[in-house]
Coordinates of C-alpha atoms in Angstrom, one line a residue:
Chain A
X779 CA 57.6 15.7 -13.2
X780 CA 59.2 13.1 -11.0
X781 CA 61.9 10.7 -12.3
X782 CA 63.6 7.7 -10.9
X783 CA 67.3 8.2 -10.2
X784 CA 69.5 5.2 -10.5
X785 CA 72.6 4.6 -8.5
X786 CA 75.4 4.0 -9.3
X787 CA 75.7 5.6 -12.7
X788 CA 78.1 2.8 -13.7
X789 CA 79.0 -0.6 -12.2
X790 CA 81.7 -3.0 -13.2
X791 CA 81.8 -6.6 -11.8
X792 CA 83.3 -10.0 -12.6
X793 CA 81.2 -12.7 -14.1
X794 CA 79.5 -14.8 -11.4
X795 CA 79.2 -11.9 -9.0
X796 CA 76.0 -10.2 -8.0
X797 CA 75.0 -6.8 -9.2
X798 CA 72.8 -4.4 -7.3
X799 CA 71.4 -1.3 -8.7
X800 CA 69.3 1.2 -6.8
X801 CA 66.5 3.6 -7.8
X802 CA 65.2 6.5 -5.7
X803 CA 62.2 8.7 -6.5
X804 CA 60.5 11.7 -4.9
X805 CA 56.7 11.4 -5.1
X806 CA 54.0 8.8 -4.7
X807 CA 53.9 6.1 -7.2
X808 CA 51.5 3.5 -8.5
X809 CA 54.2 1.1 -9.7
X810 CA 57.8 0.9 -10.6
X811 CA 59.4 -0.9 -13.5
X812 CA 62.9 -1.9 -14.5
X813 CA 64.1 -2.0 -18.0
X814 CA 67.2 -3.1 -19.8
X815 CA 68.8 -1.6 -22.8
X816 CA 71.6 -2.9 -24.9
X817 CA 73.8 -0.3 -26.6
X818 CA 71.9 1.7 -29.2
X819 CA 68.8 -0.5 -28.9
X820 CA 65.3 -0.2 -27.5
X821 CA 64.4 -0.9 -23.9
X822 CA 63.2 -4.3 -22.8
X823 CA 60.9 -4.7 -19.9
X824 CA 62.2 -6.8 -17.0
X825 CA 59.9 -6.5 -14.0
X826 CA 57.0 -4.4 -12.8
X827 CA 56.4 -4.1 -9.1
X828 CA 53.2 -2.4 -7.7
X829 CA 53.2 0.0 -4.8
X830 CA 51.6 -2.6 -2.5
X831 CA 54.3 -5.2 -3.3
X832 CA 57.6 -5.4 -1.5
X833 CA 59.5 -8.0 -3.6
X834 CA 59.4 -9.8 -6.9
X835 CA 61.5 -12.4 -8.5
X836 CA 62.1 -13.3 -12.1
X837 CA 64.8 -15.9 -12.8
X838 CA 68.1 -14.3 -11.6
X839 CA 66.4 -11.0 -11.0
X840 CA 65.1 -9.8 -7.7
X841 CA 63.4 -6.4 -7.2
X842 CA 62.5 -4.8 -3.9
X843 CA 60.4 -1.8 -3.3
X844 CA 60.4 0.3 -0.1
X845 CA 57.7 3.0 -0.5
X846 CA 58.6 4.5 2.9
X847 CA 62.1 5.2 1.7
X848 CA 60.9 5.9 -1.9
X849 CA 63.5 3.5 -3.2
X850 CA 63.8 0.3 -5.2
X851 CA 66.7 -2.1 -5.9
X852 CA 67.4 -4.5 -8.7
X853 CA 69.6 -7.5 -7.9
X854 CA 71.1 -9.7 -10.6
X855 CA 72.5 -12.8 -9.2
X856 CA 75.3 -14.9 -10.7
X857 CA 75.9 -12.3 -13.4
X858 CA 77.0 -13.2 -16.9
X859 CA 78.8 -11.2 -19.6
X860 CA 75.5 -11.1 -21.5
X861 CA 74.0 -9.1 -18.7
X862 CA 76.2 -6.1 -19.8
X863 CA 73.7 -3.4 -20.6
X864 CA 72.1 -0.2 -19.2
X865 CA 69.4 -0.7 -16.6
X866 CA 66.6 1.9 -16.1
X867 CA 63.9 2.3 -13.5
X868 CA 60.7 3.9 -14.5
X869 CA 58.2 5.2 -12.0
X870 CA 54.5 5.2 -12.8
X871 CA 52.5 7.8 -10.9
X872 CA 48.9 7.7 -9.9
X873 CA 47.9 8.5 -13.5
X874 CA 50.2 5.8 -14.8
X875 CA 52.4 8.4 -16.4
X876 CA 55.9 6.9 -16.5
X877 CA 59.2 8.7 -16.0
X878 CA 62.6 7.1 -16.6
X879 CA 65.9 7.8 -14.9
X880 CA 69.3 8.2 -16.6
X881 CA 70.2 4.5 -16.0
X882 CA 73.0 2.5 -14.6
X883 CA 75.6 1.2 -17.0
X884 CA 76.5 -2.4 -15.9
X885 CA 79.6 -4.1 -17.3
X886 CA 80.2 -7.7 -16.5
X887 CA 83.7 -8.9 -17.3
X888 CA 84.2 -12.5 -18.4
Chain B
X1141 CA 61.9 -8.7 -31.4
X1142 CA 59.3 -6.9 -29.3
X1143 CA 56.6 -6.5 -31.9
X1144 CA 57.4 -2.8 -32.4
X1145 CA 59.3 -1.7 -35.5
X1146 CA 60.8 1.6 -36.4
X1147 CA 62.1 3.0 -39.7
X1148 CA 64.5 4.2 -40.6
X1149 CA 67.1 2.9 -38.1
X1150 CA 69.5 5.7 -38.9
X1151 CA 68.8 9.1 -40.4
X1152 CA 71.1 12.0 -41.2
X1153 CA 69.4 15.3 -42.1
X1154 CA 70.3 18.9 -42.5
X1155 CA 68.6 21.6 -40.6
X1156 CA 66.4 22.6 -43.5
X1157 CA 65.2 19.1 -44.3
X1158 CA 61.8 17.6 -43.7
X1159 CA 61.8 13.9 -42.7
X1160 CA 59.5 11.5 -40.9
X1161 CA 60.1 8.7 -38.5
X1162 CA 57.7 5.7 -38.6
X1163 CA 56.7 3.3 -35.9
X1164 CA 54.5 0.3 -36.2
X1165 CA 53.3 -2.1 -33.5
X1166 CA 51.9 -5.6 -34.2
X1167 CA 50.7 -6.2 -30.6
X1168 CA 47.2 -4.9 -30.7
X1169 CA 48.0 -2.1 -28.2
X1170 CA 46.1 1.1 -27.9
X1171 CA 48.7 3.4 -26.5
X1172 CA 51.8 4.6 -28.4
X1173 CA 54.7 6.8 -27.2
X1174 CA 57.6 8.8 -28.6
X1175 CA 60.7 9.2 -26.4
X1176 CA 64.0 11.0 -27.0
X1177 CA 67.1 9.6 -25.6
X1178 CA 70.2 11.7 -25.4
X1179 CA 73.6 10.6 -24.0
X1180 CA 73.7 10.4 -20.2
X1181 CA 70.3 12.0 -19.8
X1182 CA 67.0 10.4 -18.7
X1183 CA 64.7 9.2 -21.3
X1184 CA 62.4 12.1 -22.3
X1185 CA 58.8 11.4 -23.0
X1186 CA 57.7 13.5 -25.9
X1187 CA 54.2 12.5 -27.0
X1188 CA 51.5 10.0 -25.9
X1189 CA 48.6 8.7 -27.9
X1190 CA 45.8 6.6 -26.4
X1191 CA 43.2 5.2 -28.7
X1192 CA 44.5 7.5 -31.4
X1193 CA 44.0 10.6 -29.3
X1194 CA 47.0 12.6 -28.2
X1195 CA 47.0 12.7 -24.4
X1196 CA 50.3 14.3 -23.7
X1197 CA 52.7 16.8 -25.3
X1198 CA 55.6 17.4 -23.0
X1199 CA 56.5 20.9 -24.1
X1200 CA 58.0 19.6 -27.2
X1201 CA 59.0 22.2 -29.8
X1202 CA 56.7 22.6 -32.8
X1203 CA 59.5 21.4 -35.1
X1204 CA 58.5 17.9 -34.0
X1205 CA 55.0 17.0 -35.1
X1206 CA 53.4 13.6 -34.2
X1207 CA 50.7 11.8 -36.2
X1208 CA 48.7 8.7 -35.2
X1209 CA 46.5 7.6 -38.1
X1210 CA 45.4 4.4 -36.3
X1211 CA 46.3 2.5 -33.2
X1212 CA 49.1 0.5 -35.0
X1213 CA 51.0 3.4 -36.5
X1214 CA 52.8 6.4 -35.2
X1215 CA 54.8 9.0 -37.1
X1216 CA 57.1 11.8 -36.0
X1217 CA 57.4 14.5 -38.6
X1218 CA 60.6 16.5 -38.4
X1219 CA 61.1 20.0 -39.8
X1220 CA 64.0 22.5 -39.4
X1221 CA 65.7 20.7 -36.6
X1222 CA 68.7 21.8 -34.6
X1223 CA 71.9 20.0 -34.0
X1224 CA 70.9 19.4 -30.3
X1225 CA 68.0 17.4 -31.6
X1226 CA 70.4 14.6 -32.6
X1227 CA 69.5 11.7 -30.4
X1228 CA 68.0 8.2 -30.4
X1229 CA 64.2 8.4 -30.9
X1230 CA 62.4 5.5 -29.4
X1231 CA 58.8 4.5 -30.0
X1232 CA 56.9 2.3 -27.5
X1233 CA 53.5 0.9 -27.1
X1234 CA 51.4 -0.5 -24.3
X1235 CA 48.0 -2.1 -23.9
X1236 CA 46.6 1.3 -23.0
X1237 CA 47.8 4.4 -21.1
X1238 CA 45.5 4.1 -18.2
X1239 CA 46.7 0.7 -17.0
X1240 CA 49.9 0.0 -15.1
X1241 CA 51.5 -2.2 -17.6
X1242 CA 54.8 -2.6 -19.3
X1243 CA 55.8 -0.7 -22.4
X1244 CA 57.2 -2.4 -25.5
X1245 CA 60.0 -0.5 -27.2
X1246 CA 61.1 -0.4 -30.8
X1247 CA 64.8 -0.5 -31.7
X1248 CA 64.9 3.3 -32.2
X1249 CA 66.0 5.7 -34.9
X1250 CA 69.4 7.2 -34.5
X1251 CA 69.0 10.8 -35.8
X1252 CA 71.9 13.0 -36.6
X1253 CA 71.2 16.7 -37.5
X1254 CA 74.0 18.4 -39.4

């Protein structure tokens, strides 16, 4: 089964900087979702982007999807210490079966 | 709060014990999921229920046994587990499995097998 693979595995930035995380996958998808997880907690849904969409925004979050390159990116602008968490992409295949990657651990230093 | 609750939040059990994890969702969803999350590994989908019917079993060992008595409740029965089964077990729900919609996760049960 396919999985999204996040890159980098870990990212450390200063508060106020932008954070970019990438996700690559191997087979055709129906949609791609980004989730956030604070340490030891459940995942929280951030954005869903469908295969016919190229970009979506939600507050300080911007997600892009390039189906030709089988990749997506999550941009967090003007980061805050509270953005410190792990971020996961999940790919939904043509049956809407979702597969998660191992995540990117983001640390935002105050 | 996401509307999905899990109990217990922490569980320590020996390899010969039998225990159960419980998940309840208050969102009116029809699909429920069990995931296993181990350190530095992708989230592993274990079981999927859609309208109370099991639709997926991802080659999960029989020492894990799911039960879905109704659309709001999901259990994971544990029996003779191994130390490598120690992980965070996450429950999630969604409107239904066949729609491309987001999943809502519970806070998880941290399981330690001694």
